[in-house]
Coordinates of C-alpha atoms and ligand atoms in Angstrom, one line a residue:
M233 CA -19.3 3.9 37.0
N234 CA -16.9 1.3 35.4
T235 CA -13.7 1.3 37.5
G236 CA -12.2 -1.7 35.6
H237 CA -9.3 0.3 34.4
Q238 CA -8.0 0.5 38.0
K239 CA -6.7 -3.1 37.9
Y240 CA -4.1 -2.3 35.3
I241 CA -0.6 -1.4 36.3
P242 CA 0.7 1.6 34.1
F243 CA 4.0 1.5 32.4
Q244 CA 6.7 3.3 34.3
P245 CA 8.8 5.4 31.8
I246 CA 12.4 5.8 32.6
E247 CA 13.8 8.9 33.8
K248 CA 15.8 10.4 30.9
A249 CA 17.6 13.6 30.3
G250 CA 19.2 14.8 27.1
R251 CA 17.5 12.4 24.8
R252 CA 19.0 12.5 21.3
W253 CA 16.6 10.5 19.3
P254 CA 14.0 13.2 18.9
N255 CA 16.4 15.2 16.7
R256 CA 17.4 12.4 14.5
Q257 CA 15.9 11.5 11.2
I258 CA 15.9 8.1 9.6
S259 CA 18.2 8.2 6.7
Q260 CA 18.7 4.6 5.6
A261 CA 17.0 1.2 5.6
P262 CA 17.5 -1.0 8.6
I263 CA 18.6 -4.7 8.1
W264 CA 15.3 -6.3 7.6
C265 CA 14.5 -9.7 9.0
S266 CA 11.3 -11.4 8.2
V267 CA 9.6 -13.6 10.9
D268 CA 6.7 -14.4 8.7
L269 CA 7.5 -18.2 8.7
R270 CA 7.8 -18.3 12.5
D271 CA 6.1 -15.7 14.4
G272 CA 3.7 -15.1 11.6
N273 CA 3.2 -18.6 10.9
Q274 CA 2.7 -19.8 14.6
A275 CA -0.1 -17.2 14.9
L276 CA -2.2 -18.7 12.0
V277 CA -5.4 -20.6 12.7
N278 CA -4.2 -22.9 9.9
P279 CA -0.4 -22.7 9.6
M280 CA 1.1 -22.7 6.1
N281 CA 1.8 -26.1 4.7
L282 CA 5.3 -27.1 3.5
Q283 CA 4.6 -26.0 -0.1
E284 CA 3.3 -22.6 1.0
K285 CA 6.3 -22.0 3.3
L286 CA 8.6 -22.6 0.4
E287 CA 6.8 -20.2 -1.7
M288 CA 6.7 -17.7 1.2
F289 CA 10.4 -18.1 1.4
Q290 CA 10.9 -17.5 -2.3
L291 CA 8.6 -14.4 -2.2
L292 CA 10.6 -12.9 0.7
C293 CA 13.7 -13.5 -1.2
G294 CA 12.2 -11.8 -4.3
I295 CA 11.2 -8.7 -2.3
G296 CA 14.8 -8.5 -1.1
V297 CA 14.8 -9.7 2.5
K298 CA 18.1 -11.0 3.4
E299 CA 17.5 -12.5 6.8
I300 CA 14.6 -14.8 7.2
E301 CA 13.6 -16.6 10.3
V302 CA 12.5 -20.0 9.0
G303 CA 11.1 -21.6 12.1
F304 CA 11.7 -23.2 15.4
P305 CA 13.0 -26.6 14.1
S306 CA 13.5 -28.1 17.5
A307 CA 10.0 -27.5 18.6
S308 CA 8.1 -28.7 15.6
E309 CA 8.5 -31.5 13.2
T310 CA 7.0 -29.5 10.2
E311 CA 9.4 -26.6 10.9
Y312 CA 12.3 -29.1 10.8
E313 CA 11.2 -30.5 7.5
T314 CA 10.9 -26.9 5.9
L315 CA 14.3 -26.2 6.9
R316 CA 15.5 -29.5 5.5
A317 CA 13.5 -28.9 2.2
L318 CA 15.1 -25.4 1.9
I319 CA 18.7 -26.6 2.5
D320 CA 18.4 -29.9 0.6
G321 CA 16.6 -28.4 -2.2
G322 CA 19.3 -25.8 -2.7
L323 CA 16.5 -23.1 -2.3
I324 CA 18.5 -20.6 -0.2
P325 CA 20.3 -17.9 -2.2
D326 CA 24.0 -17.4 -1.0
D327 CA 23.3 -13.8 0.1
V328 CA 20.3 -14.9 2.3
A329 CA 20.7 -16.0 5.8
I330 CA 18.3 -18.4 7.4
Q331 CA 17.4 -17.7 11.0
V332 CA 16.4 -20.5 13.4
L333 CA 14.9 -19.9 16.7
V334 CA 15.5 -22.0 19.9
Q335 CA 15.0 -21.5 23.5
A336 CA 18.1 -21.4 25.6
R337 CA 17.7 -25.0 26.5
E338 CA 20.2 -27.9 25.9
H339 CA 18.1 -30.5 24.0
L340 CA 16.6 -27.8 21.8
I341 CA 19.8 -26.3 21.0
R342 CA 21.3 -29.7 19.9
K343 CA 18.4 -30.4 17.7
T344 CA 18.6 -27.0 16.2
F345 CA 22.1 -27.7 15.0
E346 CA 21.1 -31.0 13.3
A347 CA 18.3 -29.0 11.4
I348 CA 20.8 -26.5 10.0
E349 CA 23.3 -29.2 8.7
G350 CA 24.3 -28.1 5.3
A351 CA 23.3 -24.5 5.4
K352 CA 25.8 -21.9 4.4
N353 CA 24.7 -18.8 6.1
V354 CA 22.7 -19.1 9.5
I355 CA 21.7 -17.0 12.4
V356 CA 21.2 -19.0 15.5
H357 CA 18.6 -17.0 17.5
F358 CA 18.1 -18.1 21.1
Y359 CA 15.9 -16.4 23.7
N360 CA 14.6 -16.6 27.3
S361 CA 12.2 -14.4 28.9
T362 CA 13.5 -11.7 31.3
S363 CA 10.6 -9.4 32.3
T364 CA 9.6 -8.7 35.9
L365 CA 6.2 -10.3 35.3
Q366 CA 7.5 -13.5 33.7
R367 CA 10.1 -13.9 36.3
K368 CA 7.4 -13.6 38.9
V369 CA 4.6 -15.6 37.4
V370 CA 6.2 -18.1 35.0
F371 CA 9.6 -18.9 36.2
R372 CA 9.4 -17.9 39.8
T373 CA 13.1 -17.1 39.8
D374 CA 15.1 -14.0 40.3
M375 CA 17.2 -12.2 37.8
Q376 CA 20.4 -14.2 38.6
G377 CA 18.5 -17.3 37.6
I378 CA 17.4 -15.7 34.3
V379 CA 21.0 -14.8 33.5
E380 CA 22.1 -18.3 34.1
I381 CA 19.5 -19.7 31.8
A382 CA 20.8 -17.3 29.1
T383 CA 24.4 -17.8 29.7
N384 CA 24.1 -21.6 30.0
G385 CA 22.3 -21.6 26.6
A386 CA 25.0 -19.1 25.1
R387 CA 27.8 -21.4 26.2
L388 CA 26.3 -24.5 24.5
I389 CA 25.5 -22.5 21.4
K390 CA 28.9 -21.1 21.1
Q391 CA 30.5 -24.4 21.5
L392 CA 28.4 -26.3 19.0
G393 CA 28.3 -23.2 16.7
D394 CA 32.0 -22.8 16.6
A395 CA 32.5 -26.5 15.9
F396 CA 29.7 -26.4 13.3
A397 CA 31.3 -23.4 11.5
A398 CA 34.8 -25.0 11.7
R399 CA 33.5 -28.3 10.2
T400 CA 31.3 -26.9 7.6
G401 CA 32.7 -23.6 6.7
A402 CA 29.3 -22.0 7.1
R403 CA 28.9 -18.4 8.0
L404 CA 27.3 -18.7 11.5
R405 CA 26.1 -15.6 13.5
Y406 CA 24.3 -15.4 16.8
E407 CA 21.2 -13.6 18.0
Y408 CA 20.0 -13.2 21.5
S409 CA 16.5 -12.0 22.6
P410 CA 15.7 -11.0 26.2
E411 CA 12.1 -12.0 25.4
S412 CA 9.7 -9.5 26.9
Y413 CA 12.4 -7.0 27.0
M414 CA 9.9 -4.0 27.2
G415 CA 8.9 -5.3 30.6
T416 CA 12.4 -5.9 31.9
E417 CA 14.1 -3.4 34.1
P418 CA 16.6 -1.5 32.0
E419 CA 19.7 -2.6 34.0
N420 CA 18.6 -6.1 34.0
A421 CA 18.2 -6.1 30.1
V422 CA 21.8 -4.7 29.9
W423 CA 22.9 -7.2 32.4
V424 CA 21.8 -10.3 30.7
C425 CA 22.9 -9.1 27.3
R426 CA 26.2 -8.2 28.5
E427 CA 26.8 -11.6 29.9
V428 CA 25.8 -13.3 26.7
M429 CA 28.0 -11.0 24.6
K430 CA 31.0 -12.0 26.7
I431 CA 30.3 -15.7 26.2
M432 CA 29.7 -15.2 22.5
E433 CA 33.0 -13.3 22.3
A434 CA 31.2 -10.6 20.3
S435 CA 33.5 -8.0 18.6
P436 CA 33.1 -5.3 16.0
A437 CA 34.2 -7.8 13.5
N438 CA 31.9 -10.5 14.8
R439 CA 28.8 -8.6 16.1
I440 CA 26.1 -10.4 17.9
I441 CA 22.5 -9.5 17.2
L442 CA 20.8 -8.2 20.4
N443 CA 17.2 -8.3 19.6
L444 CA 15.0 -6.3 22.0
P445 CA 11.4 -7.4 21.5
S446 CA 8.2 -5.6 22.5
T447 CA 6.8 -9.1 23.0
V448 CA 3.6 -7.4 24.2
E449 CA 3.6 -3.7 23.3
N450 CA 3.1 -1.8 26.6
C451 CA 4.1 1.7 26.3
M452 CA 4.0 4.7 23.9
P453 CA 6.6 4.7 21.1
N454 CA 8.5 7.7 22.6
Q455 CA 8.8 5.9 25.9
F456 CA 10.1 2.7 24.1
A457 CA 12.5 5.0 22.2
D458 CA 13.9 6.3 25.5
L459 CA 14.5 2.6 26.5
I460 CA 16.4 1.7 23.4
E461 CA 18.5 4.9 23.6
D462 CA 19.2 4.2 27.2
F463 CA 20.1 0.5 26.5
C464 CA 22.6 1.5 23.8
D465 CA 24.2 4.1 26.0
R466 CA 24.5 1.5 28.8
L467 CA 25.7 -1.5 27.0
P468 CA 29.5 -2.2 27.2
N469 CA 31.1 -2.8 23.8
R470 CA 28.0 -1.4 22.1
E471 CA 30.0 -1.5 18.7
S472 CA 30.1 -5.3 19.1
A473 CA 26.4 -5.6 18.9
I474 CA 23.7 -5.0 16.1
I475 CA 20.6 -3.7 18.0
S476 CA 17.5 -5.2 16.6
L477 CA 13.8 -4.6 17.2
H478 CA 10.9 -6.9 17.2
P479 CA 7.8 -4.7 17.9
H480 CA 4.3 -6.4 18.3
N481 CA 1.4 -4.3 17.8
D482 CA -0.8 -4.7 20.9
R483 CA -1.3 -0.9 21.3
G484 CA -1.5 -0.5 17.5
T485 CA 1.7 1.5 17.4
A486 CA 4.2 -1.1 16.2
T487 CA 5.0 1.0 13.1
A488 CA 5.8 4.0 15.3
T489 CA 7.7 1.9 17.9
A490 CA 9.8 0.6 15.1
E491 CA 10.5 4.0 13.6
L492 CA 11.3 5.8 16.9
G493 CA 13.4 2.7 18.0
L494 CA 15.5 3.1 14.8
L495 CA 16.0 6.7 15.6
A496 CA 17.1 5.7 19.1
G497 CA 19.9 3.6 17.8
A498 CA 18.5 0.3 16.5
E499 CA 19.8 -0.9 13.3
R500 CA 17.8 -4.0 12.5
L501 CA 14.1 -4.6 12.3
E502 CA 12.1 -8.0 12.6
G503 CA 8.7 -7.9 11.2
T504 CA 6.2 -9.6 8.8
L505 CA 4.3 -8.8 5.8
F506 CA 1.2 -6.8 6.4
G507 CA 1.8 -7.4 10.2
N508 CA 0.7 -10.9 10.6
G509 CA 1.7 -12.3 13.9
E510 CA 0.7 -13.3 17.5
R511 CA -2.4 -11.4 18.8
T512 CA -2.5 -8.1 17.0
G513 CA 0.4 -9.0 14.9
N514 CA 4.1 -8.2 14.5
C515 CA 5.4 -4.9 13.1
D516 CA 4.3 -4.6 9.3
M517 CA 7.5 -4.4 7.2
V518 CA 5.4 -3.3 4.3
T519 CA 4.3 -0.1 6.0
V520 CA 7.7 0.8 7.5
A521 CA 9.4 0.2 4.2
L522 CA 7.0 2.3 2.2
N523 CA 7.0 5.1 4.9
M524 CA 10.7 5.3 4.2
Y525 CA 10.0 5.2 0.5
T526 CA 7.7 8.1 0.6
Q527 CA 10.5 10.0 2.5
A528 CA 12.8 9.5 -0.4
I529 CA 14.8 6.8 1.4
D530 CA 15.4 3.5 -0.5
P531 CA 14.0 0.9 1.8
K532 CA 15.9 -1.9 -0.1
L533 CA 12.7 -3.8 -0.2
D534 CA 10.7 -4.2 -3.5
F535 CA 7.0 -3.8 -3.2
G536 CA 6.5 -2.9 -6.8
D537 CA 3.8 -5.4 -7.3
I538 CA 1.9 -5.2 -4.0
N539 CA -1.2 -6.9 -5.3
R540 CA 0.6 -10.0 -6.2
I541 CA 2.3 -10.0 -2.8
R542 CA -1.1 -9.3 -1.0
D543 CA -2.9 -12.0 -3.0
F544 CA -0.2 -14.5 -2.1
Y545 CA -0.3 -13.5 1.5
E546 CA -4.2 -13.7 1.6
R547 CA -3.9 -17.3 -0.1
V548 CA -1.3 -18.7 2.4
T549 CA -2.4 -17.1 5.6
K550 CA -6.2 -17.2 4.9
L551 CA -6.2 -13.7 6.5
R552 CA -7.4 -10.6 4.7
V553 CA -5.5 -7.4 4.1
H554 CA -7.9 -4.7 5.3
E555 CA -9.3 -2.3 2.6
R556 CA -7.6 0.6 4.4
H557 CA -4.4 -1.1 5.2
P558 CA -1.6 1.4 4.6
Y559 CA -0.2 1.2 0.9
A560 CA -1.8 -2.2 0.2
G561 CA -5.5 -2.0 1.0
D562 CA -8.1 -2.0 -1.9
L563 CA -9.2 1.6 -0.8
V564 CA -6.0 3.3 -0.1
F565 CA -5.6 4.9 -3.6
T566 CA -9.3 5.8 -3.8
A567 CA -11.0 9.2 -3.1
F568 CA -14.8 9.2 -2.6
S569 CA -15.1 12.8 -1.4
G570 CA -15.7 15.4 -4.1
S571 CA -13.1 17.9 -2.8
H572 CA -10.5 15.1 -2.6
Q573 CA -11.2 13.9 -6.2
D574 CA -11.1 17.4 -7.5
A575 CA -7.6 17.9 -5.8
I576 CA -6.3 14.6 -7.2
N577 CA -7.5 15.8 -10.6
K578 CA -5.7 18.9 -10.3
G579 CA -2.6 17.3 -9.1
H580 CA -2.5 15.2 -12.2
A581 CA -3.0 18.2 -14.3
W582 CA -0.3 20.1 -12.5
M583 CA 2.2 17.2 -12.9
R584 CA 1.3 17.0 -16.7
E585 CA 1.9 20.7 -17.0
H586 CA 5.1 20.7 -14.9
P587 CA 6.9 17.6 -15.7
G588 CA 9.6 17.3 -12.9
D589 CA 11.2 15.0 -10.6
Y590 CA 8.8 15.1 -7.7
W591 CA 5.4 13.5 -6.8
E592 CA 3.0 16.3 -6.1
I593 CA -0.5 15.0 -5.8
P594 CA -2.7 16.0 -3.0
Y595 CA -4.3 13.0 -0.9
L596 CA -1.8 10.5 -2.6
P597 CA 1.2 10.2 -0.4
L598 CA 2.5 7.5 -2.8
D599 CA 2.3 7.2 -6.6
P600 CA 0.1 4.0 -6.9
A601 CA 2.2 3.0 -9.9
D602 CA 5.2 2.5 -7.7
V603 CA 3.5 -0.4 -6.0
G604 CA 2.0 -1.7 -9.3
R605 CA -1.5 -0.2 -8.6
Q606 CA -3.4 1.3 -11.4
Y607 CA -4.7 4.9 -11.7
E608 CA -8.1 3.6 -12.7
P609 CA -9.4 2.9 -9.3
V610 CA -7.8 6.0 -7.8
V611 CA -11.2 7.8 -8.0
R612 CA -14.2 5.8 -7.2
I613 CA -17.8 7.1 -7.5
N614 CA -20.7 7.1 -5.2
S615 CA -23.5 9.6 -4.3
Q616 CA -21.1 11.7 -2.3
S617 CA -18.5 12.1 -5.1
G618 CA -18.1 15.5 -6.7
K619 CA -18.4 16.7 -10.3
G620 CA -14.8 16.0 -11.1
G621 CA -14.7 12.3 -10.0
A622 CA -16.9 11.0 -12.9
A623 CA -14.9 13.1 -15.3
F624 CA -11.6 11.8 -13.9
V625 CA -12.8 8.2 -14.6
M626 CA -13.9 9.0 -18.2
E627 CA -10.5 10.5 -18.9
H628 CA -8.2 8.0 -17.0
V629 CA -10.1 4.8 -17.6
F630 CA -11.7 5.3 -21.1
G631 CA -9.8 8.4 -22.6
Y632 CA -12.8 10.9 -22.8
R633 CA -11.5 14.4 -22.0
L634 CA -14.9 15.9 -21.0
P635 CA -14.6 19.9 -21.1
K636 CA -14.4 21.4 -17.7
A637 CA -17.8 23.2 -18.3
M638 CA -19.4 19.8 -18.9
H639 CA -18.3 18.3 -15.5
P640 CA -21.2 19.5 -13.4
E641 CA -23.7 18.4 -15.9
F642 CA -22.3 15.0 -16.3
G643 CA -21.5 14.8 -12.6
A644 CA -25.2 15.5 -11.8
A645 CA -26.3 12.7 -14.2
V646 CA -24.0 10.2 -12.5
Q647 CA -25.1 11.3 -9.1
R648 CA -28.7 10.8 -9.9
Y649 CA -27.9 7.3 -11.0
C650 CA -25.8 6.5 -7.8
E651 CA -28.6 7.8 -5.6
Q652 CA -31.0 5.5 -7.4
A653 CA -28.6 2.5 -7.2
G654 CA -27.9 3.3 -3.6
R655 CA -24.2 2.1 -4.0
E656 CA -20.9 2.8 -5.4
I657 CA -20.9 2.5 -9.2
T658 CA -18.2 1.1 -11.4
P659 CA -16.3 2.8 -14.2
D660 CA -18.2 0.6 -16.8
E661 CA -21.4 2.0 -15.4
I662 CA -20.1 5.6 -15.7
L663 CA -19.3 4.9 -19.3
Q664 CA -22.8 3.6 -19.8
I665 CA -24.4 6.7 -18.3
F666 CA -22.2 8.7 -20.7
R667 CA -23.4 6.8 -23.6
Q668 CA -27.1 6.9 -22.6
E669 CA -27.0 10.5 -21.6
Y670 CA -25.1 11.6 -24.7
V671 CA -23.7 9.6 -27.5
N672 CA -26.8 7.2 -27.9
Y673 CA -29.3 9.7 -26.6
N674 CA -32.5 8.7 -28.2
G675 CA -34.1 12.0 -28.9
L676 CA -36.9 13.5 -31.0
Y677 CA -34.7 14.3 -33.9
R678 CA -32.6 11.9 -36.0
L679 CA -30.0 13.0 -38.5
I680 CA -30.3 10.9 -41.7
S681 CA -27.7 12.7 -43.8
Y682 CA -25.9 15.9 -44.3
K683 CA -23.7 17.8 -46.6
L684 CA -21.2 20.6 -45.8
S685 CA -20.0 23.1 -48.6
E686 CA -17.7 26.0 -48.2
V687 CA -19.2 29.2 -49.7
I688 CA -16.8 32.1 -50.5
D689 CA -18.8 35.5 -50.6
T690 CA -18.0 38.5 -52.8
D691 CA -15.7 39.9 -50.1
G692 CA -13.7 36.7 -50.2
E693 CA -14.9 35.7 -46.8
S694 CA -15.7 31.9 -46.4
A695 CA -18.7 30.6 -44.8
V696 CA -20.1 27.0 -44.4
H697 CA -23.3 25.9 -45.9
F698 CA -25.1 23.0 -44.1
E699 CA -27.8 20.9 -45.9
G700 CA -29.3 18.0 -43.9
R701 CA -32.1 15.6 -43.9
V702 CA -33.7 15.1 -40.4
Q703 CA -36.6 13.0 -39.2
R704 CA -38.8 13.7 -36.1
N705 CA -40.0 10.4 -34.6
G706 CA -41.5 8.5 -37.4
D707 CA -42.6 11.8 -39.3
P708 CA -41.6 12.3 -42.9
V709 CA -38.0 13.3 -43.5
V710 CA -37.5 17.1 -43.7
A711 CA -34.7 18.9 -45.5
I712 CA -33.0 21.8 -43.6
E713 CA -30.2 24.1 -44.4
G714 CA -28.3 26.9 -42.8
D715 CA -25.1 28.9 -43.0
G716 CA -22.5 29.7 -40.3
N717 CA -18.8 30.5 -39.9
G718 CA -18.2 26.8 -39.3
P719 CA -20.0 23.5 -39.5
I720 CA -21.4 23.7 -36.1
N721 CA -22.8 27.2 -36.4
A722 CA -24.2 26.2 -39.7
A723 CA -25.9 23.2 -38.4
C724 CA -27.3 25.2 -35.5
N725 CA -28.7 27.7 -37.9
A726 CA -30.2 25.0 -40.0
L727 CA -32.3 23.8 -37.1
N728 CA -34.3 27.0 -37.5
H729 CA -36.1 25.1 -40.3
L730 CA -37.5 22.8 -37.7
G731 CA -39.1 25.7 -35.9
L732 CA -36.2 25.4 -33.3
E733 CA -35.1 29.0 -33.5
G734 CA -33.1 30.4 -30.7
Y735 CA -30.5 27.7 -30.1
R736 CA -27.1 29.3 -29.9
F737 CA -23.7 27.5 -30.2
V738 CA -21.6 28.3 -27.0
D739 CA -18.6 26.1 -27.0
Y740 CA -16.8 23.2 -28.6
A741 CA -14.1 20.6 -27.8
E742 CA -13.0 17.6 -29.8
H743 CA -10.4 14.8 -29.5
A744 CA -9.8 11.5 -30.7
V745 CA -10.4 8.3 -28.6
G746 CA -8.5 5.1 -29.5
A747 CA -5.5 5.0 -31.7
G748 CA -4.6 4.2 -35.4
A749 CA -7.3 2.9 -37.7
D750 CA -9.8 2.4 -34.6
A751 CA -9.5 6.2 -33.6
T752 CA -12.8 7.9 -33.4
G753 CA -13.5 11.5 -33.1
V754 CA -15.5 12.8 -30.2
A755 CA -17.1 16.2 -30.2
Y756 CA -18.4 17.9 -27.2
I757 CA -20.8 20.7 -28.2
Q758 CA -22.3 23.3 -25.7
V759 CA -25.5 25.1 -26.8
E760 CA -27.8 27.6 -25.2
S761 CA -31.5 26.8 -25.6
P762 CA -34.1 29.5 -26.4
V763 CA -34.8 29.9 -22.7
G764 CA -31.0 30.4 -21.8
R765 CA -30.4 26.9 -20.6
K766 CA -26.8 25.7 -21.5
L767 CA -26.3 22.1 -22.0
F768 CA -23.9 19.7 -23.8
G769 CA -24.5 17.2 -26.6
V770 CA -21.8 14.7 -27.6
G771 CA -21.3 13.2 -31.1
M772 CA -18.9 10.5 -32.2
S773 CA -17.7 9.6 -35.6
H774 CA -14.6 8.8 -37.7
N775 CA -15.4 12.0 -39.4
I776 CA -15.0 14.9 -36.9
N777 CA -17.5 17.1 -38.8
T778 CA -20.1 14.4 -38.5
A779 CA -19.2 14.1 -34.8
A780 CA -19.9 17.7 -34.3
V781 CA -23.1 17.9 -36.2
R782 CA -24.2 14.8 -34.1
G783 CA -23.2 16.7 -31.0
V784 CA -25.5 19.7 -31.9
L785 CA -28.3 17.4 -32.5
C786 CA -27.6 15.6 -29.3
A787 CA -27.7 18.8 -27.3
V788 CA -30.9 20.0 -28.9
N789 CA -32.6 16.5 -28.3
R790 CA -31.4 16.6 -24.7
D791 CA -33.0 20.0 -24.2
L792 CA -36.2 18.9 -25.9
G793 CA -36.2 15.4 -24.2
Ligands
LIG118 O1 7.8 -11.6 20.5 C1 8.9 -12.1 20.9 O2 9.5 -11.8 21.9 C2 9.5 -13.1 20.1 C3 10.8 -13.7 20.6 C4 10.9 -15.2 20.4 C5 11.8 -12.9 19.8 O3 8.9 -13.5 19.1
LIG119 ZN1 7.3 -12.1 18.4

């Protein structure tokens, strides 16, 4: 038996009575801070180059992010250059704050202030690790020593920061992260933050950002929410701090950690696009924001063109957004299962019949159009797809509204094709099947010409007289004629002249495809064969009568074929 699990130390949840967060709901967007250019970039096999970083910055501004961590300028020359390029190039909008990260160490702090010279709106973010584990194995010091690292850093930052703001008139704010907060004893986390707050003279008018990172996610989201609520309750002068989260995704629950953490009192969230970041990544801002959106909350971030954002992200990070990534993956607005396709179809019909304010389509929690995705790929077709899927594609991609009774027949034709192909098929292939199976069906009989006339009998009743010329294979052309109460009936009856007695017209639907001068009529004709087999024929023509007559012959040909 594998006993490997025994070497792990389980997370110790805090004892907590009267928790309030489970009864709350998220009602507004947090303050978003992107760490794509720092935490995200530092985790890339090939970090972004200067040009890509500038483009990423502009993309984030376009999405609406107002706080952007640009880098760790004291630790890397390229990050220093990026910062200078942004500032010197005048690329930072006035309402966007750049955030710079620095360890709570003197020489790094001084270099950071050099890097931000000329910036108007800056968050200086300093951190040191506080967890029990880091204290033991990395710093080999006690909590007192850790608090001293933080407070020494805070003192210098405050001194240099005040001077910088006074000299340049810049808006300068401070952020402190007790790094690896999630592994820090709750009282120690409060202790270090409280001491830093005092030095930074945090006040309700001048709030410090206290960022509580799940540097390595180590507990369930509810346990983390307990920590956050407890922290907020214990922190003196709580109103002088903005509580920020920085979840990593080691347990795959960064989104839930963020959401429950917001319920527990946090007001700000650091994350990245599509969750890029160290190891399993940072919290994915796209998912958290669109989760809010689908709960009718304005996330204050614009993901209206998700494909463009995704393409850019994939280009600069050389990472791939998974096909099933929430809201952004290639397959997330796709249904393969027949019952899902059918329900989506019905949902679309419902919304057409009941135009209203709400999105009510089963299996689609988000209107794909809201993220700039098309309806076309909503339903994709493989051999598992149901009868409605192919009809959906025909209607939504190509504008053919196949009558409901025709769906099983066409669906079966598509399924046969898929089984042979052994793969998913494209909308173009579906159209091809439709053409081969119906419109261009190469059958026994070919219509050469026809004429319709209206006949009024002695009782004043009108009937339609059909005269046509048809050819069977290469045989001589034969003339046929018949009467009926309409063109289709008359054409059906005329087929008697070919010795095809017994075909009965069952149903008929028509509509136009295309618009204006290019519009073409399409007629779907259902007939019953002499042995009681019901099947469809389709005819197309600018003249709707011709379309119908072709449809009749198509149905007969298919039956004979
Ligand atoms: O994950 C982390 O703890 C960090 C800090 C520097 C905020 O990235
Ligand atoms: Zn991080």
